[in-house]
């Protein structure tokens, strides 16, 4: 059972990725690792579908993830995700259920800025703790990217070509199909842009040097069945590169400035093979194995200054059983992670470790309108022993009202880099312990005829946060954080051809020791979206987003460091997309981002992309 770039490539201002309509009881897999209606999950899970992607003319994953995704400059820049105010390394990234977080990255986070949407059928986002299902990293939530495959015919090719501002171009081509016992999908995607200057124009160090980016990817997914037996395969190869500017310019190496010679490159190769067998109508077993290989490098004037390679080999066996109102699934997993890093300022590092896990998820319909879900997981690491996580929740779903409550424990294991890195300024710390969190959430939804509204309140407390201690020249477990939040939405049809959606989020994320706000988390964010179909073949999507002020590491107008906890102002961003079907298989589309050409920084010292236009043609046969 499986889990699911023109110049406008940075429109990351939507508050929460637009989910399937609340009136639809969307089936998702990320919440329990089994297909489950959203209405039965004690959590907020959003599904961005292929239709949403095309109607909004979205091109990148960063666009889809919204304001919680903070991208350093424009297309191709590093993007960090702060789900529910948690740290950027507290979001778990998956491709069809395969873990993507990079073990060679300093804190183990995934760079969401390198992925396009051309190969994806849907993007599911689980908000809240999920370590009891997926293990490390899932403190703030999980993003699961599900590739395109299958369909209504054996052979259904598709293609897309778009051009845009800043000498940008994007192309997608692929084919998908299905027969009685076989389904598949293969997609190639390419993107390139000359970009814009990442250094803000307010700084005297800004000289207009453009920071370009490029990306190419091949994704393939297939499944075959014969009787009770099934085979499953997944492959992705992605190469990307992006230019960036320095924070160590000037005579004292502390200046934010343009640098035309800096570039980073990344290659990711992922594969998985699996087999499963149905043991009657109510149960099945699965076995899968695969590898994720990531290579990253930075160069200055063509000379390599740092390299990093991470390899993750994994084997997992899972099972599923259903009996009446009870659904059970669980599994045993093993993986080996290894990294090799080298740079001008750190000692070469080559280290590996193994870990294993066992987990179980249970869901029971305790009454016609009541569903209870619980999960339990034990992770065993070579270096620091075992971590036990658990979560549970209850849903009462009686139309038109849905109420739910949940509680969960999650953790983030220290990375190999955090434990073993050595330089003149960093000493290894083999005694690092996992970061650990506890979270609760209470939510409610009301669904009427053609409209819906809902809200959630939540709290997350995190302890043992890993921070660099200058006095000890080490990473230490010294931090604590507390996050209180509110999420609310309202949507409804105002006419047969028009639907509105309003989303609001309040995030109060603070250092629990000092009371200071955590960086890059706005206290308030809004998004208003209108989905319009004034003509049978014409679709319009208009959005306006407001992102409030937040704290960050700031730099003054001379490019000099200003504050480690400065304040940057909020901003407002508008976007409009139009799609017109001039034949059954052909669509033309256009999108304008940053309608009012707002000047803003997200994050601080990185210029947000100016107004950008992209337009293209899409065909699906």
XYZ file of C-alpha atoms in Angstrom:
621
model
C 0.000 0.000 0.000
C 1.581 3.273 -1.019
C 1.552 6.449 0.957
C 0.671 10.195 -1.672
C 9.268 26.872 -12.526
C 8.776 30.271 -13.933
C 9.649 33.471 -12.143
C 6.556 33.102 -10.020
C 8.341 30.329 -8.188
C 8.151 32.125 -4.853
C 4.591 32.826 -3.939
C 4.898 31.251 -0.533
C 2.289 33.439 1.024
C -0.693 31.149 1.292
C -1.344 30.546 4.947
C -2.100 26.853 4.733
C -2.005 24.883 1.516
C -5.496 24.925 0.053
C -7.030 21.599 1.027
C -9.741 19.689 -0.671
C -13.094 21.221 0.100
C -14.257 20.545 3.617
C -17.459 19.184 2.116
C -15.508 16.311 0.541
C -14.569 13.430 2.834
C -11.144 13.161 1.240
C -9.270 9.883 1.639
C -5.669 10.380 2.797
C -2.879 8.002 3.761
C -0.479 10.196 5.755
C -2.480 10.271 9.005
C -2.297 6.526 9.769
C -0.250 5.029 6.870
C -3.518 3.520 5.627
C -6.277 5.083 3.474
C -8.509 6.933 5.931
C -11.216 9.590 5.512
C -10.081 12.950 6.885
C -13.269 13.148 8.954
C -12.107 10.164 11.048
C -8.670 11.557 11.905
C -8.099 13.477 15.172
C -5.831 15.929 13.365
C -5.706 18.559 10.648
C -4.708 16.941 7.357
C -4.801 18.881 4.096
C -4.666 17.442 0.601
C -3.527 19.618 -2.290
C -4.700 17.781 -5.399
C -3.582 17.832 -9.023
C -6.698 19.895 -9.789
C -5.708 22.485 -7.149
C -2.181 22.645 -8.564
C -3.437 23.276 -12.095
C -6.213 25.740 -11.243
C -3.781 27.832 -9.175
C -1.027 27.382 -11.806
C 1.422 26.423 -9.055
C 4.932 25.408 -10.054
C 6.927 24.678 -6.891
C 6.461 22.867 -3.616
C 7.316 26.068 -1.756
C 4.317 27.770 -3.342
C 2.058 24.936 -2.248
C 3.235 24.915 1.375
C 2.415 28.559 2.071
C 3.632 31.111 4.579
C 5.132 28.505 6.906
C 7.679 27.784 4.150
C 10.425 30.417 4.370
C 12.554 30.577 1.220
C 15.905 32.337 0.992
C 15.246 34.525 -2.025
C 13.543 33.273 -5.169
C 13.312 30.011 -7.049
C 15.879 27.414 -6.041
C 16.765 29.116 -2.765
C 16.775 27.014 0.374
C 13.295 26.702 1.867
C 12.638 25.832 5.503
C 9.237 24.757 6.802
C 8.009 25.871 10.235
C 4.881 23.730 10.639
C 2.863 24.973 13.591
C 5.755 27.127 14.750
C 8.133 24.204 15.294
C 11.741 24.381 14.111
C 12.646 23.841 10.473
C 14.093 20.410 11.292
C 10.871 19.362 13.023
C 9.000 18.773 9.753
C 9.298 15.348 8.153
C 9.349 15.204 4.338
C 8.218 12.049 2.530
C 7.984 10.974 -1.091
C 5.253 8.344 -1.263
C 6.103 7.424 2.318
C 9.909 7.374 1.869
C 11.807 9.611 4.316
C 13.681 12.480 2.610
C 15.248 14.501 5.450
C 18.986 14.890 4.803
C 21.212 13.343 7.478
C 24.234 15.323 6.232
C 22.528 18.700 6.695
C 23.722 20.403 9.897
C 20.388 19.926 11.671
C 18.863 17.235 9.461
C 16.193 19.369 7.819
C 14.829 18.862 4.314
C 15.249 21.637 1.749
C 11.745 22.151 0.332
C 13.051 24.716 -2.184
C 14.340 22.171 -4.713
C 11.085 20.432 -5.675
C 8.638 21.182 -8.436
C 5.041 19.964 -8.606
C 4.969 18.571 -12.142
C 5.475 14.952 -11.047
C 3.020 15.036 -8.138
C -0.591 13.902 -8.026
C -1.149 15.357 -4.577
C 0.585 16.791 -1.518
C -0.718 15.750 1.883
C 0.205 17.786 4.959
C -0.372 16.402 8.444
C -0.222 19.137 11.059
C 0.915 18.049 14.504
C 3.074 15.316 16.083
C 3.490 12.045 14.164
C 6.628 10.403 15.577
C 4.494 7.547 16.920
C 3.872 6.640 13.267
C 6.991 7.849 11.421
C 9.736 8.201 14.027
C 12.202 11.088 14.286
C 11.612 14.630 12.960
C 7.781 14.626 12.978
C 7.275 17.147 15.807
C 5.574 19.899 13.798
C 4.092 17.656 11.124
C 4.588 15.655 7.954
C 4.552 16.563 4.257
C 3.956 13.590 1.957
C 4.445 14.083 -1.793
C 2.579 11.467 -3.833
C 3.653 10.928 -7.484
C 1.360 10.779 -10.487
C 0.431 7.285 -11.649
C -2.573 5.338 -12.918
C -5.643 6.726 -14.613
C -8.598 5.712 -16.763
C -6.620 4.422 -19.754
C -3.498 2.401 -20.453
C -1.613 5.278 -22.081
C -2.291 8.903 -21.127
C 0.566 11.288 -21.969
C 0.695 14.809 -20.554
C 2.931 17.828 -21.052
C 3.336 21.403 -19.889
C 5.477 24.332 -21.031
C 5.687 27.726 -19.323
C 7.756 30.884 -19.753
C 7.995 33.760 -17.334
C 9.653 36.847 -15.981
C 13.369 36.898 -15.169
C 14.144 34.640 -18.147
C 12.413 31.679 -16.564
C 11.267 28.519 -18.288
C 9.701 25.276 -17.133
C 8.762 22.059 -18.921
C 6.972 18.916 -17.767
C 6.375 15.773 -19.824
C 5.193 12.348 -18.817
C 2.830 9.461 -19.246
C 0.588 7.555 -16.864
C -1.844 4.731 -17.250
C -3.495 1.651 -15.841
C -4.790 -1.743 -16.909
C -6.543 -4.466 -14.930
C -3.441 -5.522 -12.994
C -0.955 -2.723 -13.633
C -0.599 1.025 -13.133
C 2.340 3.320 -13.723
C 3.505 6.903 -14.096
C 6.695 8.480 -15.453
C 7.363 12.232 -15.335
C 10.290 14.384 -16.416
C 10.537 17.967 -15.164
C 12.936 20.809 -15.972
C 13.171 24.382 -14.729
C 15.633 27.237 -15.175
C 15.672 30.931 -14.289
C 18.137 33.803 -14.274
C 16.451 34.920 -11.047
C 16.692 38.227 -9.213
C 19.185 39.705 -6.758
C 18.771 38.132 -3.310
C 20.439 41.084 -1.570
C 17.727 43.670 -0.732
C 17.868 46.913 -2.712
C 17.916 48.907 0.557
C 21.449 47.686 1.251
C 24.438 49.573 -0.114
C 25.983 46.199 -0.962
C 23.199 45.494 -3.477
C 24.563 45.663 -7.034
C 21.864 43.913 -9.055
C 23.725 40.625 -9.485
C 21.065 38.042 -10.329
C 20.957 34.700 -8.566
C 19.793 32.033 -10.963
C 18.683 28.448 -10.419
C 18.031 25.278 -12.363
C 16.456 21.896 -11.665
C 15.826 18.662 -13.550
C 14.069 15.569 -12.223
C 12.799 12.177 -13.327
C 10.139 10.410 -11.266
C 8.697 6.956 -11.943
C 6.173 4.924 -9.981
C 4.551 1.588 -10.851
C 2.501 -1.223 -9.350
C 1.566 -4.669 -10.657
C -0.861 -7.185 -9.160
C -1.545 -10.847 -9.807
C -4.147 -12.453 -7.640
C -3.245 -11.817 -4.012
C 0.314 -10.714 -4.820
C 1.545 -7.219 -5.660
C 4.798 -5.525 -6.645
C 5.522 -1.829 -6.203
C 8.378 0.387 -7.395
C 9.436 4.015 -6.994
C 12.361 5.935 -8.516
C 13.380 9.583 -8.417
C 16.518 11.263 -9.706
C 16.798 15.019 -9.175
C 19.601 17.475 -9.869
C 19.482 21.140 -8.885
C 21.746 24.159 -8.585
C 21.299 27.699 -7.304
C 23.462 30.779 -6.984
C 23.570 32.559 -3.630
C 25.139 35.587 -1.974
C 27.461 35.907 0.983
C 27.055 36.820 4.642
C 30.838 36.957 5.160
C 31.912 39.774 2.872
C 33.975 42.820 3.727
C 37.262 43.193 5.563
C 35.904 41.538 8.730
C 33.934 38.783 6.963
C 30.618 39.903 8.485
C 28.947 41.713 5.578
C 25.780 40.734 3.701
C 26.789 41.374 0.088
C 26.442 40.271 -3.517
C 28.859 37.610 -4.719
C 28.564 36.380 -8.324
C 30.807 33.354 -7.732
C 28.876 31.363 -5.106
C 26.770 28.356 -6.103
C 25.401 25.239 -4.490
C 24.536 22.009 -6.266
C 22.493 19.034 -5.098
C 21.698 15.588 -6.453
C 19.199 13.180 -4.959
C 18.630 9.587 -6.058
C 15.864 7.564 -4.458
C 14.542 4.095 -5.139
C 12.218 1.643 -3.438
C 11.010 -1.860 -4.324
C 8.192 -3.579 -2.494
C 6.078 -6.710 -2.493
C 2.808 -7.414 -0.728
C 0.392 -10.267 -0.275
C -3.268 -10.197 0.696
C -4.084 -12.763 3.378
C -7.785 -12.794 2.755
C -10.057 -9.789 2.427
C -9.178 -8.301 5.814
C -5.393 -8.447 6.046
C -2.171 -8.095 4.096
C 1.591 -8.043 4.624
C 4.196 -5.938 2.828
C 7.971 -5.908 2.492
C 9.921 -3.009 1.008
C 13.549 -1.975 0.706
C 15.329 0.976 -0.824
C 17.887 3.741 -0.624
C 18.020 7.537 -0.543
C 21.338 9.041 -1.700
C 21.941 12.793 -1.445
C 25.008 14.737 -2.614
C 25.483 18.453 -1.954
C 28.350 20.814 -2.711
C 29.185 24.504 -2.584
C 31.636 26.276 -4.852
C 33.264 29.694 -5.096
C 34.348 30.738 -8.570
C 34.154 27.135 -9.743
C 36.348 25.805 -6.918
C 34.577 23.413 -4.558
C 34.564 24.664 -0.963
C 32.440 21.986 0.724
C 30.857 18.619 -0.024
C 28.328 16.461 1.809
C 26.960 13.019 1.033
C 24.300 11.130 2.945
C 23.136 7.578 2.311
C 20.134 5.931 3.906
C 19.438 2.251 3.293
C 16.150 0.949 4.642
C 14.089 -2.215 4.947
C 10.555 -2.287 6.299
C 7.883 -4.917 6.736
C 4.331 -3.900 7.567
C 0.990 -5.547 8.052
C -2.675 -4.628 8.100
C -5.679 -6.304 9.707
C -9.352 -5.319 9.801
C -12.119 -6.924 11.817
C -15.468 -5.201 12.061
C -14.995 -1.742 13.549
C -11.299 -2.357 14.307
C -8.414 -1.496 11.969
C -4.833 -2.373 12.883
C -1.583 -1.754 11.069
C 2.027 -1.778 12.122
C 5.492 -2.833 11.179
C 9.166 -3.368 11.826
C 11.777 -1.096 10.224
C 15.567 -1.037 9.946
C 17.833 1.555 8.425
C 21.471 2.476 8.157
C 22.456 6.101 7.770
C 25.906 7.290 6.715
C 27.390 10.710 5.988
C 30.627 11.985 4.482
C 31.354 15.705 4.752
C 34.296 17.945 3.969
C 34.791 21.719 3.994
C 37.424 24.400 4.337
C 36.528 25.033 7.979
C 35.727 21.592 9.431
C 37.601 18.332 9.702
C 36.568 15.634 7.204
C 33.849 13.440 8.652
C 32.746 9.923 7.709
C 30.410 8.170 10.124
C 27.471 5.762 10.044
C 24.901 4.329 12.427
C 22.051 1.849 12.417
C 18.618 2.083 13.927
C 15.528 -0.081 14.132
C 11.904 0.481 15.033
C 8.626 -1.266 15.698
C 5.284 0.531 15.553
C 1.544 -0.087 15.683
C -1.523 1.991 14.802
C -5.062 1.127 15.882
C -8.331 2.733 14.855
C -11.744 1.705 16.131
C -15.250 2.989 15.538
C -16.340 2.938 19.148
C -19.833 4.151 18.217
C -21.565 5.102 14.952
C -20.266 8.678 15.231
C -17.129 8.122 17.328
C -13.701 7.042 16.063
C -10.674 6.549 18.316
C -7.120 6.357 16.974
C -3.936 5.440 18.816
C -0.325 4.763 17.826
C 2.772 3.532 19.626
C 6.369 3.326 18.382
C 9.730 2.227 19.738
C 12.874 3.524 17.977
C 16.227 2.003 18.869
C 19.468 3.881 18.033
C 22.998 2.526 18.297
C 24.277 5.710 19.884
C 21.772 6.765 22.535
C 19.342 3.944 23.148
C 15.585 3.875 22.746
C 12.853 6.436 22.258
C 9.212 5.576 22.905
C 6.538 7.794 21.377
C 2.783 7.551 21.410
C -0.278 9.494 20.349
C -4.021 9.164 20.615
C -7.186 10.988 19.765
C -10.956 10.804 19.483
C -13.292 12.143 16.792
C -17.031 12.716 17.154
C -18.437 13.189 13.669
C -22.191 13.725 13.500
C -23.277 15.963 10.643
C -23.093 18.888 10.573
C -20.632 18.922 13.503
C -17.202 17.326 13.879
C -15.246 17.551 17.140
C -11.836 16.058 17.860
C -9.116 16.056 20.492
C -5.636 14.551 20.459
C -2.410 14.239 22.420
C 0.992 13.116 21.205
C 4.655 12.661 22.119
C 7.270 13.207 19.390
C 11.041 13.472 19.092
C 13.907 14.639 16.904
C 17.083 12.549 17.017
C 20.410 14.440 16.967
C 22.037 14.220 13.562
C 25.398 12.653 12.875
C 26.714 16.130 12.019
C 25.527 17.585 15.323
C 27.237 14.808 17.286
C 30.480 14.293 15.375
C 31.344 17.574 13.583
C 34.748 18.957 14.537
C 36.455 22.266 13.757
C 38.296 25.101 15.458
C 34.928 26.324 16.775
C 33.001 23.061 17.281
C 33.881 20.086 19.448
C 32.055 16.769 18.999
C 29.397 15.892 21.564
C 28.597 12.188 21.560
C 26.280 12.628 24.564
C 23.589 14.593 22.729
C 20.074 13.374 23.469
C 16.965 13.583 21.282
C 14.785 16.667 21.350
C 11.392 15.688 22.739
C 7.946 17.262 22.541
C 4.448 16.854 23.870
C 1.440 18.346 22.079
C -2.309 18.556 22.451
C -4.986 19.822 20.087
C -8.742 20.441 20.222
C -10.668 21.151 17.025
C -14.175 21.636 15.684
C -15.788 21.834 12.237
C -19.271 22.774 11.065
C -20.407 21.763 7.603
C -23.544 23.130 6.051
C -25.033 23.056 2.583
C -22.333 24.644 0.463
C -20.259 26.071 3.323
C -17.956 25.019 6.144
C -16.057 26.571 9.025
C -13.735 25.271 11.689
C -11.003 26.017 14.197
C -8.277 24.308 16.208
C -6.307 25.326 19.268
C -3.061 23.564 20.091
C -0.006 23.672 22.305
C 3.435 22.127 21.843
C 6.194 22.040 24.454
C 9.699 21.028 23.354
C 12.630 20.226 25.639
C 16.269 19.229 25.120
C 16.513 21.536 22.100
C 19.973 21.290 20.586
C 21.756 24.645 20.471
C 25.345 25.703 19.924
C 26.969 26.870 23.155
C 29.853 29.219 22.371
C 31.260 28.931 25.905
C 31.608 25.162 25.459
C 32.263 25.175 21.701
C 29.693 22.393 21.462
C 26.149 21.556 20.509
C 24.266 21.010 23.790
C 20.753 20.027 24.909
C 20.016 23.360 26.573
C 16.932 24.816 24.890
C 13.203 24.721 25.571
C 10.303 26.107 23.572
C 6.556 26.471 23.995
C 4.175 27.085 21.113
C 0.519 28.071 21.463
C -1.573 28.389 18.349
C -4.978 28.892 16.800
C -6.016 27.967 13.259
C -9.399 28.864 11.801
C -11.085 28.773 8.413
C -14.385 29.575 6.758
C -15.415 28.759 3.218
C -18.543 28.756 1.174
C -20.159 29.139 -2.216
C -21.414 32.677 -2.820
C -22.739 31.716 -6.262
C -22.850 28.668 -8.506
C -19.600 29.846 -10.078
C -17.795 31.360 -7.068
C -16.378 30.000 -3.839
C -14.506 31.908 -1.121
C -12.119 30.632 1.538
C -10.663 32.597 4.454
C -7.899 31.136 6.638
C -6.301 32.610 9.750
C -3.435 31.409 11.941
C -2.117 32.751 15.221
C 1.248 31.366 16.324
C 2.854 32.280 19.632
C 6.185 30.437 19.504
C 8.615 31.384 22.252
C 11.870 30.417 23.870
C 10.574 28.928 27.129
C 13.667 30.079 29.027
C 13.819 33.730 27.938
C 10.278 34.411 26.716
C 11.582 35.731 23.386
C 9.685 34.927 20.207
C 11.206 32.276 17.977
C 12.563 33.571 14.680
C 10.627 33.542 11.417
C 7.234 32.711 12.937
C 4.685 35.498 12.345
C 2.196 35.909 15.178
C -0.663 36.508 12.738
C -1.285 35.386 9.154
C -4.353 35.649 6.911
C -5.267 34.382 3.493
C -8.377 35.068 1.411
C -8.874 33.001 -1.739
C -11.584 33.138 -4.397
C -12.091 30.231 -6.802
C -14.161 31.433 -9.772
C -15.598 29.742 -12.864
C -17.450 32.551 -14.676
C -17.411 30.597 -17.941
C -17.586 26.883 -18.579
C -13.992 26.703 -19.824
C -12.480 29.464 -17.670
C -11.187 29.078 -14.103
C -9.793 31.908 -11.995
C -8.020 31.759 -8.661
C -7.426 35.038 -6.817
C -5.709 35.233 -3.437
C -4.578 37.889 -0.989
C -2.277 37.011 1.903
C -1.183 39.012 4.925
C 1.872 37.876 6.895
C 2.572 39.682 10.146
C 5.798 40.983 11.644
C 8.278 38.472 13.030
C 11.726 38.267 14.580
C 14.878 37.262 12.721
C 18.607 37.855 12.459
C 18.669 41.329 10.906
C 21.154 43.405 8.908
C 21.192 47.188 8.463
C 21.172 49.203 5.242
C 24.964 48.972 5.059
C 24.742 45.171 5.035
C 26.179 44.933 8.544
C 24.887 42.568 11.203
C 22.354 44.400 13.355
C 20.613 42.052 15.789
C 20.302 38.352 16.554
C 16.670 38.911 17.509
C 15.562 41.866 15.401
C 12.119 42.631 14.051
C 11.136 42.623 10.387
C 7.870 44.069 9.198
C 4.954 42.175 7.772
C 3.866 42.191 4.161
C 0.844 41.677 1.926
C 0.956 39.641 -1.267
C -1.640 39.149 -3.982
C -1.718 36.551 -6.741
C -4.059 35.699 -9.593
C -4.143 32.648 -11.841
C -6.287 31.942 -14.891
C -6.787 28.718 -16.832
C -8.743 28.407 -20.077
C -9.591 25.129 -21.812
C -9.736 25.795 -25.546
C -10.115 22.091 -26.361
C -10.781 18.927 -24.426
C -7.082 18.226 -23.936
C -5.436 21.670 -24.150
C -5.345 24.389 -21.502
C -3.590 27.744 -21.513
C -2.765 29.296 -18.169
C -1.150 32.354 -16.630
C -0.216 33.437 -13.134
C 0.886 36.742 -11.629
C 2.628 36.707 -8.260
C 3.198 39.716 -6.014
C 0.484 41.678 -7.818
C 1.306 45.004 -6.180
C 5.086 44.544 -6.486
C 5.471 44.570 -2.695
C 8.987 45.051 -1.319
C 9.532 42.571 1.489
C 12.061 40.222 3.029
C 11.379 36.593 3.887
C 13.622 35.771 5.653
C 15.465 38.920 6.743
C 18.292 40.057 4.434
C 16.795 38.131 1.497
C 14.829 40.183 -1.015
C 11.430 38.731 -1.795
C 10.820 38.250 -5.535
C 9.226 41.227 -7.304
C 6.057 41.046 -9.384
C 6.369 38.076 -11.725
C 4.341 36.694 -14.599
C 4.335 33.178 -15.969
C 2.226 31.760 -18.777
C 2.082 28.497 -20.622
C 0.152 25.669 -22.201
C -0.811 22.302 -20.746
C -1.961 19.166 -22.554
C -3.373 15.931 -21.135
C -4.452 13.245 -23.592
